[in-house]
PDB file of C-alpha atoms in Angstrom:
ATOM      1  CA  UNK A  10      -0.027   9.354  -8.511  1.00 83.00           C
ATOM      2  CA  UNK A  11       2.062  11.842  -6.229  1.00 90.00           C
ATOM      3  CA  UNK A  12       6.162  11.746  -7.540  1.00 91.00           C
ATOM      4  CA  UNK A  13       8.737  11.692  -4.394  1.00 91.00           C
ATOM      5  CA  UNK A  14      12.105  12.877  -5.453  1.00 93.00           C
ATOM      6  CA  UNK A  15      14.847  11.132  -3.956  1.00 93.00           C
ATOM      7  CA  UNK A  16      18.709  12.122  -4.409  1.00 93.00           C
ATOM      8  CA  UNK A  17      20.615   9.060  -3.901  1.00 91.00           C
ATOM      9  CA  UNK A  18      24.494   8.139  -4.232  1.00 90.00           C
ATOM     10  CA  UNK A  19      25.753   5.243  -6.170  1.00 88.00           C
ATOM     11  CA  UNK A  20      27.489   2.295  -3.778  1.00 84.00           C
ATOM     12  CA  UNK A  21      30.389   0.266  -4.927  1.00 76.00           C
ATOM     13  CA  UNK A  22      31.011  -1.617  -1.654  1.00 75.00           C
ATOM     14  CA  UNK A  23      28.607  -4.380  -0.650  1.00 74.00           C
ATOM     15  CA  UNK A  24      28.016  -6.854   2.081  1.00 72.00           C
ATOM     16  CA  UNK A  25      27.370  -6.484   6.021  1.00 75.00           C
ATOM     17  CA  UNK A  26      30.593  -4.744   6.544  1.00 76.00           C
ATOM     18  CA  UNK A  27      29.776  -2.032   3.903  1.00 77.00           C
ATOM     19  CA  UNK A  28      26.338  -1.824   5.114  1.00 78.00           C
ATOM     20  CA  UNK A  29      27.224  -1.224   8.896  1.00 77.00           C
ATOM     21  CA  UNK A  30      29.616   1.599   7.402  1.00 79.00           C
ATOM     22  CA  UNK A  31      27.087   3.398   5.589  1.00 81.00           C
ATOM     23  CA  UNK A  32      24.764   3.181   8.463  1.00 80.00           C
ATOM     24  CA  UNK A  33      27.044   4.602  10.879  1.00 80.00           C
ATOM     25  CA  UNK A  34      27.573   7.776   8.388  1.00 85.00           C
ATOM     26  CA  UNK A  35      23.580   8.385   8.765  1.00 84.00           C
ATOM     27  CA  UNK A  36      22.394   6.711   5.538  1.00 90.00           C
ATOM     28  CA  UNK A  37      20.323   3.813   4.337  1.00 90.00           C
ATOM     29  CA  UNK A  38      21.459   1.526   2.079  1.00 91.00           C
ATOM     30  CA  UNK A  39      19.162   0.609  -0.775  1.00 91.00           C
ATOM     31  CA  UNK A  40      18.475  -1.360  -4.244  1.00 93.00           C
ATOM     32  CA  UNK A  41      16.553  -0.623  -6.895  1.00 94.00           C
ATOM     33  CA  UNK A  42      15.695  -3.765  -9.176  1.00 93.00           C
ATOM     34  CA  UNK A  43      13.224  -4.913 -12.129  1.00 91.00           C
ATOM     35  CA  UNK A  44      15.422  -2.741 -14.700  1.00 87.00           C
ATOM     36  CA  UNK A  45      18.157  -3.668 -16.894  1.00 87.00           C
ATOM     37  CA  UNK A  46      20.375  -4.038 -13.929  1.00 89.00           C
ATOM     38  CA  UNK A  47      20.264  -3.600 -10.089  1.00 90.00           C
ATOM     39  CA  UNK A  48      21.437  -0.279  -9.035  1.00 91.00           C
ATOM     40  CA  UNK A  49      22.817   0.151  -5.457  1.00 92.00           C
ATOM     41  CA  UNK A  50      22.715   3.389  -3.687  1.00 93.00           C
ATOM     42  CA  UNK A  51      22.605   4.869  -0.380  1.00 91.00           C
ATOM     43  CA  UNK A  52      20.120   7.759   0.622  1.00 92.00           C
ATOM     44  CA  UNK A  53      19.596   9.997   3.827  1.00 91.00           C
ATOM     45  CA  UNK A  54      16.794   8.792   6.050  1.00 89.00           C
ATOM     46  CA  UNK A  55      15.375  12.413   5.319  1.00 90.00           C
ATOM     47  CA  UNK A  56      15.312  11.759   1.445  1.00 92.00           C
ATOM     48  CA  UNK A  57      13.331   8.753   2.161  1.00 91.00           C
ATOM     49  CA  UNK A  58      11.100   9.948   5.029  1.00 91.00           C
ATOM     50  CA  UNK A  59       8.241  11.104   2.519  1.00 91.00           C
ATOM     51  CA  UNK A  60       7.928   7.734   0.641  1.00 91.00           C
ATOM     52  CA  UNK A  61       8.139   5.533   3.655  1.00 90.00           C
ATOM     53  CA  UNK A  62       6.092   7.284   6.665  1.00 88.00           C
ATOM     54  CA  UNK A  63       2.792   7.873   4.713  1.00 86.00           C
ATOM     55  CA  UNK A  64      -0.324   5.364   4.104  1.00 84.00           C
ATOM     56  CA  UNK A  65      -0.338   6.634   0.454  1.00 87.00           C
ATOM     57  CA  UNK A  66       0.929   4.482  -2.418  1.00 91.00           C
ATOM     58  CA  UNK A  67       3.534   7.039  -4.158  1.00 93.00           C
ATOM     59  CA  UNK A  68       5.852   7.017  -6.825  1.00 93.00           C
ATOM     60  CA  UNK A  69       9.483   7.726  -6.448  1.00 94.00           C
ATOM     61  CA  UNK A  70      11.670   9.457  -8.706  1.00 95.00           C
ATOM     62  CA  UNK A  71      15.235   8.313  -7.620  1.00 94.00           C
ATOM     63  CA  UNK A  72      18.320  10.658  -8.992  1.00 95.00           C
ATOM     64  CA  UNK A  73      21.480   8.720  -8.865  1.00 93.00           C
ATOM     65  CA  UNK A  74      24.593   9.693 -10.877  1.00 87.00           C
ATOM     66  CA  UNK A  75      22.832  11.889 -13.211  1.00 89.00           C
ATOM     67  CA  UNK A  76      20.026   9.187 -14.220  1.00 92.00           C
ATOM     68  CA  UNK A  77      16.692   9.162 -12.780  1.00 93.00           C
ATOM     69  CA  UNK A  78      14.939   5.763 -11.895  1.00 94.00           C
ATOM     70  CA  UNK A  79      10.912   5.965 -11.650  1.00 94.00           C
ATOM     71  CA  UNK A  80      10.317   3.480  -8.675  1.00 95.00           C
ATOM     72  CA  UNK A  81       7.763   2.212  -6.520  1.00 94.00           C
ATOM     73  CA  UNK A  82       8.953   1.281  -2.898  1.00 94.00           C
ATOM     74  CA  UNK A  83       8.733  -2.627  -2.405  1.00 93.00           C
ATOM     75  CA  UNK A  84      10.457  -3.310   1.001  1.00 91.00           C
ATOM     76  CA  UNK A  85      11.609  -1.973   3.995  1.00 91.00           C
ATOM     77  CA  UNK A  86      13.803  -3.566   6.808  1.00 88.00           C
ATOM     78  CA  UNK A  87      14.040  -1.829  10.299  1.00 87.00           C
ATOM     79  CA  UNK A  88      16.847  -2.094  12.937  1.00 83.00           C
ATOM     80  CA  UNK A  89      15.640  -4.665  15.716  1.00 83.00           C
ATOM     81  CA  UNK A  90      17.330  -2.254  18.395  1.00 81.00           C
ATOM     82  CA  UNK A  91      16.727   1.418  16.958  1.00 81.00           C
ATOM     83  CA  UNK A  92      13.512   0.648  14.989  1.00 81.00           C
ATOM     84  CA  UNK A  93      15.284   2.879  12.453  1.00 84.00           C
ATOM     85  CA  UNK A  94      15.094   2.057   8.688  1.00 87.00           C
ATOM     86  CA  UNK A  95      18.124  -0.144   7.753  1.00 86.00           C
ATOM     87  CA  UNK A  96      17.507  -0.971   4.113  1.00 90.00           C
ATOM     88  CA  UNK A  97      14.784  -0.238   1.236  1.00 93.00           C
ATOM     89  CA  UNK A  98      14.018  -2.094  -1.950  1.00 94.00           C
ATOM     90  CA  UNK A  99      12.556  -0.199  -4.863  1.00 95.00           C
ATOM     91  CA  UNK A 100      11.309  -1.713  -8.034  1.00 95.00           C
ATOM     92  CA  UNK A 101      11.938   0.105 -11.138  1.00 95.00           C
ATOM     93  CA  UNK A 102       8.807   0.898 -13.199  1.00 95.00           C
ATOM     94  CA  UNK A 103       9.726  -0.047 -16.721  1.00 93.00           C
ATOM     95  CA  UNK A 104       7.012   0.853 -19.242  1.00 91.00           C
ATOM     96  CA  UNK A 105       4.853  -2.090 -20.621  1.00 90.00           C
ATOM     97  CA  UNK A 106       6.524  -4.462 -18.066  1.00 93.00           C
ATOM     98  CA  UNK A 107       3.927  -5.736 -15.496  1.00 93.00           C
ATOM     99  CA  UNK A 108       4.475  -5.158 -11.710  1.00 93.00           C
ATOM    100  CA  UNK A 109       2.979  -6.278  -8.441  1.00 93.00           C
ATOM    101  CA  UNK A 110       1.903  -3.545  -6.377  1.00 93.00           C
ATOM    102  CA  UNK A 111      -0.165  -3.115  -2.819  1.00 92.00           C
ATOM    103  CA  UNK A 112      -2.445  -0.124  -3.693  1.00 93.00           C
ATOM    104  CA  UNK A 113      -4.701   1.233  -0.916  1.00 94.00           C
ATOM    105  CA  UNK A 114      -8.405   1.226  -1.270  1.00 95.00           C
ATOM    106  CA  UNK A 115     -10.618   4.396  -0.313  1.00 94.00           C
ATOM    107  CA  UNK A 116     -14.251   3.884   0.271  1.00 95.00           C
ATOM    108  CA  UNK A 117     -16.662   6.374  -1.325  1.00 94.00           C
ATOM    109  CA  UNK A 118     -20.137   7.118  -0.596  1.00 93.00           C
ATOM    110  CA  UNK A 119     -22.448   6.951   2.089  1.00 92.00           C
ATOM    111  CA  UNK A 120     -23.796   3.585   2.794  1.00 92.00           C
ATOM    112  CA  UNK A 121     -27.589   2.385   2.978  1.00 92.00           C
ATOM    113  CA  UNK A 122     -26.598   0.346   5.844  1.00 90.00           C
ATOM    114  CA  UNK A 123     -24.762   3.147   7.777  1.00 90.00           C
ATOM    115  CA  UNK A 124     -27.729   5.474   6.948  1.00 91.00           C
ATOM    116  CA  UNK A 125     -30.041   2.857   8.696  1.00 89.00           C
ATOM    117  CA  UNK A 126     -28.088   2.939  11.629  1.00 88.00           C
ATOM    118  CA  UNK A 127     -25.601  -0.169  11.059  1.00 89.00           C
ATOM    119  CA  UNK A 128     -21.581   0.462  11.455  1.00 91.00           C
ATOM    120  CA  UNK A 129     -19.431   0.523   8.691  1.00 94.00           C
ATOM    121  CA  UNK A 130     -16.095  -2.208   9.094  1.00 94.00           C
ATOM    122  CA  UNK A 131     -12.948  -2.195   6.840  1.00 95.00           C
ATOM    123  CA  UNK A 132     -11.594  -5.636   6.637  1.00 95.00           C
ATOM    124  CA  UNK A 133      -8.948  -5.196   4.104  1.00 95.00           C
ATOM    125  CA  UNK A 134      -7.408  -1.568   3.561  1.00 94.00           C
ATOM    126  CA  UNK A 135      -4.915  -2.218   0.654  1.00 94.00           C
ATOM    127  CA  UNK A 136      -5.291  -5.085  -2.137  1.00 95.00           C
ATOM    128  CA  UNK A 137      -2.332  -6.344  -4.330  1.00 95.00           C
ATOM    129  CA  UNK A 138      -2.583  -6.105  -7.927  1.00 95.00           C
ATOM    130  CA  UNK A 139      -0.608  -6.955 -11.100  1.00 95.00           C
ATOM    131  CA  UNK A 140      -0.631  -4.364 -13.818  1.00 94.00           C
ATOM    132  CA  UNK A 141       1.367  -2.287 -16.191  1.00 93.00           C
ATOM    133  CA  UNK A 142       3.107   1.131 -14.596  1.00 92.00           C
ATOM    134  CA  UNK A 143       1.028   3.024 -16.789  1.00 91.00           C
ATOM    135  CA  UNK A 144      -2.275   1.724 -15.270  1.00 91.00           C
ATOM    136  CA  UNK A 145      -0.960   2.284 -11.588  1.00 91.00           C
ATOM    137  CA  UNK A 146      -2.895   4.472  -9.164  1.00 91.00           C
ATOM    138  CA  UNK A 147      -2.403   5.912  -6.184  1.00 91.00           C
ATOM    139  CA  UNK A 148      -5.429   4.458  -4.673  1.00 92.00           C
ATOM    140  CA  UNK A 149      -8.498   2.353  -5.839  1.00 93.00           C
ATOM    141  CA  UNK A 150     -11.899   4.161  -5.163  1.00 93.00           C
ATOM    142  CA  UNK A 151     -14.798   1.574  -4.007  1.00 94.00           C
ATOM    143  CA  UNK A 152     -18.312   2.613  -3.827  1.00 94.00           C
ATOM    144  CA  UNK A 153     -19.966   1.803  -0.971  1.00 94.00           C
ATOM    145  CA  UNK A 154     -23.479   3.412  -1.344  1.00 94.00           C
ATOM    146  CA  UNK A 155     -25.730   0.288  -2.032  1.00 93.00           C
ATOM    147  CA  UNK A 156     -23.858  -1.700   0.815  1.00 94.00           C
ATOM    148  CA  UNK A 157     -26.877  -2.703   3.314  1.00 93.00           C
ATOM    149  CA  UNK A 158     -26.833  -3.976   6.768  1.00 91.00           C
ATOM    150  CA  UNK A 159     -25.568  -7.514   7.216  1.00 90.00           C
ATOM    151  CA  UNK A 160     -23.979  -7.494   3.532  1.00 93.00           C
ATOM    152  CA  UNK A 161     -20.057  -7.832   2.469  1.00 94.00           C
ATOM    153  CA  UNK A 162     -18.106  -5.982  -0.305  1.00 94.00           C
ATOM    154  CA  UNK A 163     -15.819  -8.408  -1.553  1.00 95.00           C
ATOM    155  CA  UNK A 164     -12.794  -8.560  -3.934  1.00 95.00           C
ATOM    156  CA  UNK A 165     -14.929  -9.493  -6.882  1.00 94.00           C
ATOM    157  CA  UNK A 166     -16.669  -6.103  -6.378  1.00 93.00           C
ATOM    158  CA  UNK A 167     -13.516  -4.038  -6.901  1.00 93.00           C
ATOM    159  CA  UNK A 168     -13.412  -2.453 -10.093  1.00 90.00           C
ATOM    160  CA  UNK A 169      -9.951  -1.570 -11.804  1.00 90.00           C
ATOM    161  CA  UNK A 170      -9.497  -1.722 -15.455  1.00 89.00           C
ATOM    162  CA  UNK A 171      -6.348  -3.014 -16.876  1.00 90.00           C
ATOM    163  CA  UNK A 172      -5.355  -4.782 -13.536  1.00 93.00           C
ATOM    164  CA  UNK A 173      -5.786  -8.012 -11.991  1.00 94.00           C
ATOM    165  CA  UNK A 174      -6.386  -8.621  -8.564  1.00 94.00           C
ATOM    166  CA  UNK A 175      -4.073 -11.173  -6.859  1.00 95.00           C
ATOM    167  CA  UNK A 176      -6.674 -12.279  -4.278  1.00 95.00           C
ATOM    168  CA  UNK A 177      -9.662 -15.016  -3.760  1.00 94.00           C
ATOM    169  CA  UNK A 178     -12.660 -12.975  -5.143  1.00 94.00           C
ATOM    170  CA  UNK A 179     -14.779 -14.172  -2.244  1.00 96.00           C
ATOM    171  CA  UNK A 180     -12.568 -12.241   0.483  1.00 96.00           C
ATOM    172  CA  UNK A 181     -14.541  -9.597   2.137  1.00 95.00           C
ATOM    173  CA  UNK A 182     -13.280  -6.213   1.732  1.00 96.00           C
ATOM    174  CA  UNK A 183     -15.669  -4.299   3.991  1.00 95.00           C
ATOM    175  CA  UNK A 184     -19.177  -4.608   5.335  1.00 94.00           C
ATOM    176  CA  UNK A 185     -21.764  -3.110   7.395  1.00 93.00           C
ATOM    177  CA  UNK A 186     -22.796  -4.644  10.844  1.00 90.00           C
ATOM    178  CA  UNK A 187     -25.584  -4.320  12.932  1.00 85.00           C
ATOM    179  CA  UNK A 188     -24.977  -2.236  15.888  1.00 81.00           C
ATOM    180  CA  UNK A 189     -25.650  -3.125  19.447  1.00 75.00           C
ATOM    181  CA  UNK A 190     -28.221  -0.175  19.712  1.00 71.00           C
ATOM    182  CA  UNK A 191     -30.074  -1.588  16.824  1.00 69.00           C
ATOM    183  CA  UNK A 192     -29.974  -5.062  18.106  1.00 68.00           C
ATOM    184  CA  UNK A 193     -31.414  -4.087  21.093  1.00 71.00           C
ATOM    185  CA  UNK A 194     -34.079  -2.188  19.480  1.00 70.00           C
ATOM    186  CA  UNK A 195     -35.237  -4.892  17.154  1.00 67.00           C
ATOM    187  CA  UNK A 196     -35.466  -7.229  20.337  1.00 69.00           C
ATOM    188  CA  UNK A 197     -37.721  -4.788  22.224  1.00 72.00           C
ATOM    189  CA  UNK A 198     -40.003  -4.330  18.674  1.00 69.00           C
ATOM    190  CA  UNK A 199     -40.210  -8.084  18.827  1.00 67.00           C
ATOM    191  CA  UNK A 200     -40.942  -8.338  22.374  1.00 71.00           C
ATOM    192  CA  UNK A 201     -43.463  -6.032  22.102  1.00 70.00           C
ATOM    193  CA  UNK A 202     -45.300  -7.590  18.932  1.00 69.00           C
ATOM    194  CA  UNK A 203     -45.489 -10.840  21.104  1.00 70.00           C
ATOM    195  CA  UNK A 204     -47.615  -9.022  23.752  1.00 64.00           C
TER     196      UNK A 204
END
């Protein structure tokens, strides 16, 4: 996993008034939870940008007052008017302590169905898992080589050692669907065969 360094400042003032003051100074209030205690801090939008504006699942190393916290981003709140980030929540990764995380899927291979003229459709782009921090990955690779036209790949087909997938096993993740051109071709072939 890619590690994003973030410099934060400890904050002692809490509540709506304090948060408004922090935002007026051009900073974003945040909290780190999941460890021994909750750590309230502030950081600049520039510091937070690499972990927020990316489709990737990354780890954050947040330095606050001489201490470094290894975390994952858990929640974001945006200002309704300006659409700027107004609050961030990070979960501290404690070795051996299970965490829930939303990890992106990466589809690998060339599907048989696509080679035959079908269209590959992604139905789920990330899965919620429960695992220890040492088993966390930036993405989960899913091999689609054997996926044929009209077939689905389901949650139960995803392999991730050391992690529990927190979804119904039957949920479709991806499929290869028949294209309009293929349907038309099949109809014309069937009509020709009847003659």
